[in-house]
Amino acid sequence: MKRFFTRWLSGSSRSQAHYSYTQHLKRTYGDLGAYSDIQTLAAQRTPHPTRHEIRCHPDLPFGCSLGALIKRFGTPQHRVPRPNDLTDAIAAYRQQWSGHKVKSEFHFSADGLFYFNQSFPYLSHGERETVARYFIGNYCGEEQVDLDEEKLADDKGHEIIFTRDVVFSIHYLDRQSPALAGESG
């Protein structure tokens, strides 16, 4: 009986955490302010060009469907349908990357994936630099990039913006997406 009660409680707390994060996504993206904020941040950064196409994953380009994402990563832990007039769905995953916890959010409009965010909530300062250098290295090799002043940009209008606030985050943005055309900052 004690084991059942313990499992029930742990399942309940997981259910509450699931509900809480889903509600967080609904609150954050319920209006278009969050997208406007990232567009404003993107407009403030100087482009650092890359010859490589920016993608959230090698086989998932911007414009891909939610179905393609689910086929690649499986069922998301959190899914928010129609959080606002711009977004058809948000799919969120809690994953591990090189031993670090990461939250990944994929934002879809009728035209497909237009915004992707990875948040690393538990990185030390040194680990943040290592993660940033890994991603920069994939697109720019050994070139120096000022994470606070620059953004990575390809010739298709895709951008990567790093933020090192309380939580280290990597924002992938399709500035040419019809979903963001009316949201440019």
Short mmCIF file of N, CA and C in Angstrom, two decimals:
data_model
loop_
_atom_site.label_atom_id
_atom_site.label_comp_id
_atom_site.label_asym_id
_atom_site.label_seq_id
_atom_site.Cartn_x
_atom_site.Cartn_y
_atom_site.Cartn_z
N MET A 1 0.82 -1.19 0.00
CA MET A 1 0.00 0.00 0.00
C MET A 1 0.87 1.26 0.00
N LYS A 2 1.93 1.25 0.80
CA LYS A 2 2.82 2.41 0.86
C LYS A 2 3.45 2.68 -0.51
N ARG A 3 3.86 1.61 -1.21
CA ARG A 3 4.46 1.78 -2.53
C ARG A 3 3.45 2.40 -3.50
N PHE A 4 2.21 1.96 -3.48
CA PHE A 4 1.18 2.53 -4.34
C PHE A 4 1.00 4.02 -4.05
N PHE A 5 0.92 4.37 -2.76
CA PHE A 5 0.73 5.75 -2.37
C PHE A 5 1.90 6.61 -2.83
N THR A 6 3.13 6.10 -2.68
CA THR A 6 4.32 6.83 -3.11
C THR A 6 4.28 7.04 -4.62
N ARG A 7 3.95 6.00 -5.39
CA ARG A 7 3.86 6.14 -6.84
C ARG A 7 2.76 7.12 -7.22
N TRP A 8 1.64 7.07 -6.54
CA TRP A 8 0.53 7.96 -6.84
C TRP A 8 0.95 9.42 -6.59
N LEU A 9 1.65 9.64 -5.47
CA LEU A 9 2.10 11.00 -5.17
C LEU A 9 3.10 11.49 -6.20
N SER A 10 4.07 10.64 -6.56
CA SER A 10 5.06 11.08 -7.53
C SER A 10 4.40 11.31 -8.89
N GLY A 11 3.44 10.49 -9.25
CA GLY A 11 2.70 10.71 -10.49
C GLY A 11 1.90 11.99 -10.44
N SER A 12 1.34 12.29 -9.28
CA SER A 12 0.58 13.52 -9.11
C SER A 12 1.47 14.74 -9.26
N SER A 13 2.66 14.69 -8.67
CA SER A 13 3.54 15.85 -8.77
C SER A 13 4.03 16.01 -10.21
N ARG A 14 4.26 14.90 -10.91
CA ARG A 14 4.63 14.99 -12.32
C ARG A 14 3.50 15.59 -13.12
N SER A 15 2.28 15.19 -12.81
CA SER A 15 1.12 15.74 -13.51
C SER A 15 1.00 17.23 -13.25
N GLN A 16 1.25 17.66 -12.01
CA GLN A 16 1.21 19.09 -11.69
C GLN A 16 2.30 19.84 -12.42
N ALA A 17 3.50 19.26 -12.51
CA ALA A 17 4.59 19.91 -13.23
C ALA A 17 4.25 20.02 -14.70
N HIS A 18 3.64 18.97 -15.27
CA HIS A 18 3.22 18.99 -16.67
C HIS A 18 2.21 20.11 -16.88
N TYR A 19 1.22 20.16 -16.02
CA TYR A 19 0.18 21.19 -16.12
C TYR A 19 0.81 22.57 -15.96
N SER A 20 1.71 22.71 -15.02
CA SER A 20 2.33 24.00 -14.75
C SER A 20 3.13 24.49 -15.97
N TYR A 21 3.94 23.63 -16.58
CA TYR A 21 4.73 24.06 -17.73
C TYR A 21 3.84 24.35 -18.93
N THR A 22 2.82 23.56 -19.13
CA THR A 22 1.88 23.82 -20.21
C THR A 22 1.20 25.18 -19.99
N GLN A 23 0.81 25.46 -18.76
CA GLN A 23 0.20 26.76 -18.45
C GLN A 23 1.20 27.89 -18.65
N HIS A 24 2.46 27.65 -18.30
CA HIS A 24 3.51 28.64 -18.52
C HIS A 24 3.60 28.98 -20.02
N LEU A 25 3.60 27.97 -20.86
CA LEU A 25 3.65 28.20 -22.31
C LEU A 25 2.44 29.00 -22.78
N LYS A 26 1.27 28.66 -22.28
CA LYS A 26 0.04 29.38 -22.66
C LYS A 26 0.12 30.84 -22.24
N ARG A 27 0.60 31.09 -21.01
CA ARG A 27 0.72 32.47 -20.53
C ARG A 27 1.78 33.24 -21.31
N THR A 28 2.92 32.62 -21.54
CA THR A 28 4.03 33.30 -22.22
C THR A 28 3.68 33.67 -23.64
N TYR A 29 3.01 32.77 -24.35
CA TYR A 29 2.74 32.99 -25.77
C TYR A 29 1.26 33.27 -26.05
N GLY A 30 0.48 33.54 -25.03
CA GLY A 30 -0.94 33.83 -25.20
C GLY A 30 -1.19 35.08 -26.02
N ASP A 31 -0.28 36.03 -25.91
CA ASP A 31 -0.33 37.19 -26.80
C ASP A 31 0.96 37.17 -27.61
N LEU A 32 1.16 38.13 -28.44
CA LEU A 32 2.32 38.11 -29.34
C LEU A 32 3.54 38.84 -28.76
N GLY A 33 3.45 39.26 -27.51
CA GLY A 33 4.54 40.01 -26.90
C GLY A 33 5.87 39.28 -26.87
N ALA A 34 5.85 37.98 -26.59
CA ALA A 34 7.11 37.22 -26.54
C ALA A 34 7.79 37.20 -27.91
N TYR A 35 7.01 37.06 -28.97
CA TYR A 35 7.58 37.07 -30.32
C TYR A 35 8.10 38.47 -30.66
N SER A 36 7.39 39.49 -30.26
CA SER A 36 7.86 40.86 -30.50
C SER A 36 9.17 41.12 -29.76
N ASP A 37 9.28 40.60 -28.54
CA ASP A 37 10.51 40.79 -27.76
C ASP A 37 11.71 40.14 -28.44
N ILE A 38 11.55 38.93 -28.95
CA ILE A 38 12.68 38.27 -29.61
C ILE A 38 12.99 38.95 -30.94
N GLN A 39 11.98 39.45 -31.63
CA GLN A 39 12.21 40.20 -32.87
C GLN A 39 12.97 41.50 -32.58
N THR A 40 12.61 42.16 -31.51
CA THR A 40 13.31 43.39 -31.11
C THR A 40 14.77 43.08 -30.77
N LEU A 41 15.00 42.02 -30.02
CA LEU A 41 16.36 41.60 -29.69
C LEU A 41 17.14 41.29 -30.97
N ALA A 42 16.51 40.60 -31.91
CA ALA A 42 17.17 40.26 -33.17
C ALA A 42 17.54 41.52 -33.95
N ALA A 43 16.67 42.51 -33.93
CA ALA A 43 16.94 43.75 -34.65
C ALA A 43 18.10 44.53 -34.03
N GLN A 44 18.35 44.33 -32.75
CA GLN A 44 19.43 45.04 -32.05
C GLN A 44 20.80 44.39 -32.25
N ARG A 45 20.82 43.16 -32.71
CA ARG A 45 22.08 42.43 -32.88
C ARG A 45 22.62 42.60 -34.30
N THR A 46 23.93 42.64 -34.41
CA THR A 46 24.61 42.72 -35.71
C THR A 46 24.73 41.31 -36.29
N PRO A 47 24.36 41.13 -37.56
CA PRO A 47 24.46 39.79 -38.15
C PRO A 47 25.92 39.34 -38.31
N HIS A 48 26.19 38.13 -37.93
CA HIS A 48 27.46 37.48 -38.20
C HIS A 48 27.15 36.38 -39.21
N PRO A 49 27.53 36.56 -40.47
CA PRO A 49 27.10 35.62 -41.51
C PRO A 49 27.71 34.23 -41.36
N THR A 50 26.92 33.24 -41.74
CA THR A 50 27.38 31.87 -41.81
C THR A 50 27.03 31.31 -43.17
N ARG A 51 27.90 30.46 -43.70
CA ARG A 51 27.65 29.85 -45.01
C ARG A 51 26.72 28.64 -44.88
N HIS A 52 26.52 28.16 -43.67
CA HIS A 52 25.69 26.98 -43.44
C HIS A 52 24.25 27.40 -43.15
N GLU A 53 23.32 26.64 -43.70
CA GLU A 53 21.90 26.92 -43.42
C GLU A 53 21.61 26.61 -41.96
N ILE A 54 20.95 27.54 -41.29
CA ILE A 54 20.57 27.37 -39.89
C ILE A 54 19.31 26.52 -39.83
N ARG A 55 19.38 25.46 -39.04
CA ARG A 55 18.26 24.54 -38.84
C ARG A 55 18.19 24.19 -37.36
N CYS A 56 17.03 23.80 -36.90
CA CYS A 56 16.92 23.36 -35.51
C CYS A 56 17.46 21.95 -35.34
N HIS A 57 17.54 21.20 -36.43
CA HIS A 57 18.08 19.85 -36.45
C HIS A 57 18.44 19.56 -37.91
N PRO A 58 19.48 18.76 -38.16
CA PRO A 58 19.89 18.54 -39.56
C PRO A 58 18.77 18.11 -40.51
N ASP A 59 17.81 17.33 -40.04
CA ASP A 59 16.73 16.92 -40.93
C ASP A 59 15.39 17.60 -40.63
N LEU A 60 15.44 18.74 -39.93
CA LEU A 60 14.22 19.52 -39.65
C LEU A 60 14.47 20.99 -39.97
N PRO A 61 14.25 21.40 -41.22
CA PRO A 61 14.45 22.81 -41.57
C PRO A 61 13.27 23.67 -41.10
N PHE A 62 13.47 24.98 -41.14
CA PHE A 62 12.34 25.88 -40.90
C PHE A 62 11.27 25.58 -41.94
N GLY A 63 10.02 25.70 -41.56
CA GLY A 63 8.91 25.40 -42.45
C GLY A 63 8.45 23.96 -42.37
N CYS A 64 9.18 23.10 -41.64
CA CYS A 64 8.74 21.71 -41.52
C CYS A 64 7.46 21.66 -40.69
N SER A 65 6.77 20.55 -40.78
CA SER A 65 5.48 20.40 -40.10
C SER A 65 5.65 19.84 -38.69
N LEU A 66 4.61 19.98 -37.90
CA LEU A 66 4.58 19.39 -36.56
C LEU A 66 4.69 17.87 -36.68
N GLY A 67 4.06 17.30 -37.70
CA GLY A 67 4.15 15.85 -37.93
C GLY A 67 5.58 15.39 -38.17
N ALA A 68 6.36 16.17 -38.92
CA ALA A 68 7.76 15.83 -39.17
C ALA A 68 8.55 15.87 -37.87
N LEU A 69 8.27 16.85 -37.02
CA LEU A 69 8.94 16.95 -35.72
C LEU A 69 8.62 15.72 -34.87
N ILE A 70 7.34 15.37 -34.79
CA ILE A 70 6.93 14.22 -33.97
C ILE A 70 7.53 12.93 -34.53
N LYS A 71 7.60 12.82 -35.84
CA LYS A 71 8.21 11.64 -36.44
C LYS A 71 9.68 11.53 -36.03
N ARG A 72 10.36 12.66 -35.91
CA ARG A 72 11.79 12.67 -35.58
C ARG A 72 12.04 12.49 -34.08
N PHE A 73 11.27 13.19 -33.22
CA PHE A 73 11.53 13.22 -31.78
C PHE A 73 10.50 12.47 -30.94
N GLY A 74 9.40 12.02 -31.53
CA GLY A 74 8.35 11.36 -30.75
C GLY A 74 7.36 12.38 -30.21
N THR A 75 6.43 11.89 -29.44
CA THR A 75 5.39 12.73 -28.88
C THR A 75 5.98 13.73 -27.89
N PRO A 76 5.65 15.02 -28.05
CA PRO A 76 6.19 16.01 -27.11
C PRO A 76 5.61 15.84 -25.71
N GLN A 77 6.38 16.21 -24.70
CA GLN A 77 5.88 16.16 -23.32
C GLN A 77 4.80 17.22 -23.09
N HIS A 78 4.89 18.32 -23.83
CA HIS A 78 3.91 19.40 -23.70
C HIS A 78 3.51 19.84 -25.11
N ARG A 79 2.22 20.05 -25.28
CA ARG A 79 1.72 20.52 -26.57
C ARG A 79 0.60 21.51 -26.31
N VAL A 80 0.75 22.68 -26.92
CA VAL A 80 -0.24 23.74 -26.73
C VAL A 80 -0.82 24.09 -28.10
N PRO A 81 -2.07 23.74 -28.34
CA PRO A 81 -2.68 24.11 -29.62
C PRO A 81 -3.18 25.55 -29.59
N ARG A 82 -2.93 26.28 -30.67
CA ARG A 82 -3.45 27.64 -30.88
C ARG A 82 -3.32 28.56 -29.66
N PRO A 83 -2.11 28.80 -29.16
CA PRO A 83 -1.98 29.69 -28.01
C PRO A 83 -2.28 31.15 -28.35
N ASN A 84 -2.22 31.50 -29.64
CA ASN A 84 -2.52 32.87 -30.07
C ASN A 84 -2.93 32.83 -31.54
N ASP A 85 -3.22 33.99 -32.12
CA ASP A 85 -3.68 34.05 -33.51
C ASP A 85 -2.59 33.71 -34.53
N LEU A 86 -1.33 33.80 -34.13
CA LEU A 86 -0.20 33.55 -35.02
C LEU A 86 0.21 32.09 -35.03
N THR A 87 0.14 31.46 -33.88
CA THR A 87 0.73 30.14 -33.68
C THR A 87 -0.32 29.04 -33.70
N ASP A 88 -0.11 28.05 -34.57
CA ASP A 88 -1.01 26.89 -34.62
C ASP A 88 -0.75 25.92 -33.49
N ALA A 89 0.53 25.76 -33.11
CA ALA A 89 0.88 24.82 -32.04
C ALA A 89 2.28 25.10 -31.53
N ILE A 90 2.47 24.77 -30.26
CA ILE A 90 3.79 24.75 -29.65
C ILE A 90 4.00 23.33 -29.14
N ALA A 91 5.13 22.75 -29.47
CA ALA A 91 5.51 21.43 -28.96
C ALA A 91 6.76 21.62 -28.12
N ALA A 92 6.77 21.07 -26.92
CA ALA A 92 7.92 21.23 -26.03
C ALA A 92 8.40 19.87 -25.54
N TYR A 93 9.72 19.78 -25.46
CA TYR A 93 10.38 18.56 -25.01
C TYR A 93 11.36 18.91 -23.90
N ARG A 94 11.48 18.01 -22.96
CA ARG A 94 12.55 18.08 -21.96
C ARG A 94 13.53 17.00 -22.37
N GLN A 95 14.77 17.41 -22.63
CA GLN A 95 15.75 16.49 -23.18
C GLN A 95 17.07 16.60 -22.44
N GLN A 96 18.00 15.76 -22.81
CA GLN A 96 19.38 15.82 -22.33
C GLN A 96 20.27 16.11 -23.53
N TRP A 97 21.23 17.00 -23.35
CA TRP A 97 22.21 17.28 -24.37
C TRP A 97 23.57 17.28 -23.69
N SER A 98 24.41 16.35 -24.06
CA SER A 98 25.74 16.20 -23.45
C SER A 98 25.68 16.23 -21.92
N GLY A 99 24.69 15.55 -21.38
CA GLY A 99 24.55 15.46 -19.93
C GLY A 99 23.89 16.66 -19.28
N HIS A 100 23.44 17.63 -20.06
CA HIS A 100 22.78 18.82 -19.52
C HIS A 100 21.29 18.78 -19.83
N LYS A 101 20.49 19.19 -18.87
CA LYS A 101 19.06 19.28 -19.10
C LYS A 101 18.77 20.46 -20.02
N VAL A 102 17.87 20.26 -20.96
CA VAL A 102 17.49 21.32 -21.89
C VAL A 102 16.00 21.23 -22.16
N LYS A 103 15.37 22.39 -22.23
CA LYS A 103 13.97 22.48 -22.64
C LYS A 103 13.96 23.02 -24.06
N SER A 104 13.27 22.32 -24.95
CA SER A 104 13.20 22.72 -26.35
C SER A 104 11.76 23.02 -26.71
N GLU A 105 11.53 24.20 -27.26
CA GLU A 105 10.19 24.61 -27.70
C GLU A 105 10.21 24.80 -29.21
N PHE A 106 9.23 24.22 -29.89
CA PHE A 106 9.09 24.35 -31.34
C PHE A 106 7.76 25.05 -31.61
N HIS A 107 7.79 26.15 -32.36
CA HIS A 107 6.60 26.95 -32.62
C HIS A 107 6.23 26.84 -34.10
N PHE A 108 4.97 26.48 -34.35
CA PHE A 108 4.48 26.24 -35.70
C PHE A 108 3.33 27.17 -36.05
N SER A 109 3.36 27.67 -37.27
CA SER A 109 2.23 28.40 -37.83
C SER A 109 1.66 27.53 -38.95
N ALA A 110 0.70 28.05 -39.68
CA ALA A 110 0.15 27.32 -40.82
C ALA A 110 1.24 27.04 -41.86
N ASP A 111 2.31 27.83 -41.87
CA ASP A 111 3.41 27.66 -42.82
C ASP A 111 4.52 26.78 -42.28
N GLY A 112 4.37 26.24 -41.10
CA GLY A 112 5.37 25.34 -40.52
C GLY A 112 6.19 25.99 -39.42
N LEU A 113 7.29 25.34 -39.08
CA LEU A 113 8.16 25.79 -38.00
C LEU A 113 8.73 27.17 -38.31
N PHE A 114 8.56 28.12 -37.36
CA PHE A 114 9.10 29.47 -37.57
C PHE A 114 9.98 29.94 -36.41
N TYR A 115 9.91 29.27 -35.26
CA TYR A 115 10.70 29.68 -34.10
C TYR A 115 11.00 28.44 -33.26
N PHE A 116 12.22 28.39 -32.77
CA PHE A 116 12.66 27.28 -31.94
C PHE A 116 13.53 27.85 -30.84
N ASN A 117 13.37 27.34 -29.63
CA ASN A 117 14.12 27.86 -28.49
C ASN A 117 14.64 26.68 -27.68
N GLN A 118 15.91 26.75 -27.30
CA GLN A 118 16.50 25.78 -26.38
C GLN A 118 16.94 26.54 -25.14
N SER A 119 16.49 26.08 -23.98
CA SER A 119 16.87 26.71 -22.71
C SER A 119 17.63 25.68 -21.88
N PHE A 120 18.77 26.13 -21.36
CA PHE A 120 19.62 25.29 -20.51
C PHE A 120 19.58 25.88 -19.11
N PRO A 121 18.68 25.41 -18.24
CA PRO A 121 18.47 26.09 -16.95
C PRO A 121 19.56 25.88 -15.90
N TYR A 122 20.43 24.88 -16.05
CA TYR A 122 21.35 24.56 -14.96
C TYR A 122 22.82 24.61 -15.37
N LEU A 123 23.21 25.54 -16.21
CA LEU A 123 24.60 25.62 -16.65
C LEU A 123 25.39 26.64 -15.82
N SER A 124 26.62 26.27 -15.52
CA SER A 124 27.52 27.23 -14.89
C SER A 124 28.00 28.20 -15.98
N HIS A 125 28.70 29.25 -15.58
CA HIS A 125 29.21 30.23 -16.55
C HIS A 125 30.13 29.54 -17.57
N GLY A 126 31.02 28.70 -17.10
CA GLY A 126 31.93 27.98 -17.99
C GLY A 126 31.21 27.05 -18.94
N GLU A 127 30.19 26.37 -18.43
CA GLU A 127 29.41 25.46 -19.28
C GLU A 127 28.63 26.24 -20.35
N ARG A 128 28.16 27.43 -20.01
CA ARG A 128 27.46 28.26 -21.00
C ARG A 128 28.39 28.59 -22.16
N GLU A 129 29.62 28.94 -21.85
CA GLU A 129 30.60 29.27 -22.90
C GLU A 129 30.90 28.04 -23.75
N THR A 130 31.02 26.88 -23.13
CA THR A 130 31.30 25.65 -23.87
C THR A 130 30.15 25.32 -24.82
N VAL A 131 28.92 25.41 -24.34
CA VAL A 131 27.76 25.13 -25.18
C VAL A 131 27.69 26.13 -26.32
N ALA A 132 27.87 27.41 -26.03
CA ALA A 132 27.82 28.43 -27.08
C ALA A 132 28.90 28.18 -28.13
N ARG A 133 30.11 27.87 -27.70
CA ARG A 133 31.20 27.61 -28.65
C ARG A 133 30.90 26.40 -29.53
N TYR A 134 30.24 25.40 -28.96
CA TYR A 134 29.87 24.22 -29.76
C TYR A 134 28.93 24.64 -30.90
N PHE A 135 27.87 25.38 -30.57
CA PHE A 135 26.90 25.78 -31.59
C PHE A 135 27.51 26.76 -32.59
N ILE A 136 28.30 27.69 -32.10
CA ILE A 136 28.97 28.64 -33.00
C ILE A 136 29.92 27.88 -33.93
N GLY A 137 30.64 26.91 -33.39
CA GLY A 137 31.56 26.12 -34.20
C GLY A 137 30.87 25.38 -35.33
N ASN A 138 29.65 24.93 -35.10
CA ASN A 138 28.89 24.24 -36.16
C ASN A 138 28.60 25.16 -37.34
N TYR A 139 28.45 26.44 -37.08
CA TYR A 139 28.06 27.37 -38.14
C TYR A 139 29.21 28.27 -38.61
N CYS A 140 30.16 28.55 -37.74
CA CYS A 140 31.21 29.52 -38.08
C CYS A 140 32.62 29.00 -37.89
N GLY A 141 32.78 27.75 -37.54
CA GLY A 141 34.13 27.22 -37.33
C GLY A 141 34.81 27.90 -36.16
N GLU A 142 36.02 28.37 -36.40
CA GLU A 142 36.82 28.98 -35.34
C GLU A 142 36.64 30.50 -35.24
N GLU A 143 35.76 31.06 -36.06
CA GLU A 143 35.56 32.52 -36.03
C GLU A 143 35.09 32.97 -34.66
N GLN A 144 35.48 34.16 -34.28
CA GLN A 144 35.04 34.74 -33.01
C GLN A 144 33.68 35.42 -33.21
N VAL A 145 32.76 35.17 -32.30
CA VAL A 145 31.43 35.78 -32.34
C VAL A 145 31.17 36.38 -30.97
N ASP A 146 30.76 37.64 -30.94
CA ASP A 146 30.40 38.31 -29.69
C ASP A 146 28.95 37.98 -29.38
N LEU A 147 28.72 37.11 -28.41
CA LEU A 147 27.38 36.63 -28.12
C LEU A 147 26.42 37.72 -27.64
N ASP A 148 26.96 38.79 -27.09
CA ASP A 148 26.11 39.85 -26.57
C ASP A 148 25.76 40.91 -27.62
N GLU A 149 26.53 40.96 -28.70
CA GLU A 149 26.32 41.99 -29.71
C GLU A 149 25.92 41.44 -31.08
N GLU A 150 26.20 40.17 -31.33
CA GLU A 150 25.98 39.61 -32.66
C GLU A 150 24.97 38.47 -32.61
N LYS A 151 24.47 38.14 -33.79
CA LYS A 151 23.62 36.97 -34.00
C LYS A 151 24.17 36.25 -35.22
N LEU A 152 23.98 34.95 -35.27
CA LEU A 152 24.36 34.19 -36.45
C LEU A 152 23.24 34.34 -37.48
N ALA A 153 23.59 34.52 -38.74
CA ALA A 153 22.57 34.72 -39.78
C ALA A 153 23.00 34.03 -41.06
N ASP A 154 22.08 33.26 -41.67
CA ASP A 154 22.37 32.65 -42.96
C ASP A 154 21.72 33.48 -44.07
N ASP A 155 21.92 33.08 -45.31
CA ASP A 155 21.38 33.87 -46.43
C ASP A 155 19.92 33.59 -46.72
N LYS A 156 19.24 32.79 -45.90
CA LYS A 156 17.82 32.49 -46.07
C LYS A 156 16.94 33.24 -45.07
N GLY A 157 17.55 34.10 -44.25
CA GLY A 157 16.78 34.85 -43.26
C GLY A 157 16.61 34.13 -41.94
N HIS A 158 17.40 33.07 -41.72
CA HIS A 158 17.36 32.34 -40.45
C HIS A 158 18.44 32.89 -39.54
N GLU A 159 18.11 32.99 -38.26
CA GLU A 159 19.04 33.57 -37.29
C GLU A 159 19.10 32.75 -36.01
N ILE A 160 20.24 32.85 -35.35
CA ILE A 160 20.41 32.28 -34.01
C ILE A 160 20.86 33.40 -33.10
N ILE A 161 20.16 33.54 -31.98
CA ILE A 161 20.47 34.57 -31.00
C ILE A 161 20.70 33.86 -29.66
N PHE A 162 21.80 34.18 -29.03
CA PHE A 162 22.13 33.61 -27.72
C PHE A 162 21.76 34.64 -26.66
N THR A 163 21.11 34.20 -25.59
CA THR A 163 20.86 35.08 -24.44
C THR A 163 21.43 34.40 -23.21
N ARG A 164 22.14 35.20 -22.44
CA ARG A 164 22.79 34.68 -21.23
C ARG A 164 22.24 35.40 -20.01
N ASP A 165 20.94 35.30 -19.83
CA ASP A 165 20.30 35.90 -18.66
C ASP A 165 20.38 34.88 -17.52
N VAL A 166 19.36 34.83 -16.71
CA VAL A 166 19.32 33.84 -15.63
C VAL A 166 19.44 32.43 -16.22
N VAL A 167 18.74 32.20 -17.34
CA VAL A 167 18.80 30.92 -18.06
C VAL A 167 19.48 31.17 -19.40
N PHE A 168 20.44 30.34 -19.73
CA PHE A 168 21.11 30.42 -21.03
C PHE A 168 20.16 29.86 -22.09
N SER A 169 19.88 30.64 -23.12
CA SER A 169 18.95 30.21 -24.16
C SER A 169 19.51 30.46 -25.54
N ILE A 170 19.10 29.62 -26.47
CA ILE A 170 19.46 29.76 -27.88
C ILE A 170 18.15 29.87 -28.64
N HIS A 171 17.98 30.96 -29.35
CA HIS A 171 16.75 31.24 -30.11
C HIS A 171 17.05 31.09 -31.60
N TYR A 172 16.29 30.25 -32.26
CA TYR A 172 16.39 30.05 -33.71
C TYR A 172 15.16 30.72 -34.31
N LEU A 173 15.35 31.59 -35.26
CA LEU A 173 14.25 32.41 -35.76
C LEU A 173 14.28 32.45 -37.28
N ASP A 174 13.13 32.25 -37.89
CA ASP A 174 12.99 32.39 -39.35
C ASP A 174 12.38 33.76 -39.61
N ARG A 175 13.23 34.76 -39.83
CA ARG A 175 12.75 36.14 -40.02
C ARG A 175 11.95 36.30 -41.30
N GLN A 176 12.08 35.38 -42.26
CA GLN A 176 11.34 35.46 -43.52
C GLN A 176 9.99 34.74 -43.44
N SER A 177 9.69 34.11 -42.35
CA SER A 177 8.44 33.37 -42.23
C SER A 177 7.25 34.29 -42.34
N PRO A 178 6.22 33.89 -43.10
CA PRO A 178 5.00 34.69 -43.14
C PRO A 178 4.40 34.91 -41.75
N ALA A 179 4.64 33.98 -40.83
CA ALA A 179 4.11 34.11 -39.47
C ALA A 179 4.70 35.33 -38.76
N LEU A 180 5.95 35.66 -39.06
CA LEU A 180 6.60 36.77 -38.39
C LEU A 180 6.63 38.05 -39.21
N ALA A 181 6.15 38.01 -40.42
CA ALA A 181 6.19 39.20 -41.29
C ALA A 181 5.52 40.40 -40.63
N GLY A 182 4.43 40.18 -39.96
CA GLY A 182 3.72 41.27 -39.29
C GLY A 182 4.24 41.55 -37.91
N GLU A 183 5.22 40.74 -37.45
CA GLU A 183 5.74 40.88 -36.09
C GLU A 183 7.14 41.47 -36.07
N SER A 184 7.70 41.84 -37.19
CA SER A 184 9.10 42.29 -37.18
C SER A 184 9.26 43.54 -36.34
N GLY A 185 10.36 43.53 -35.61
CA GLY A 185 10.59 44.60 -34.65
C GLY A 185 11.48 45.67 -35.10
#
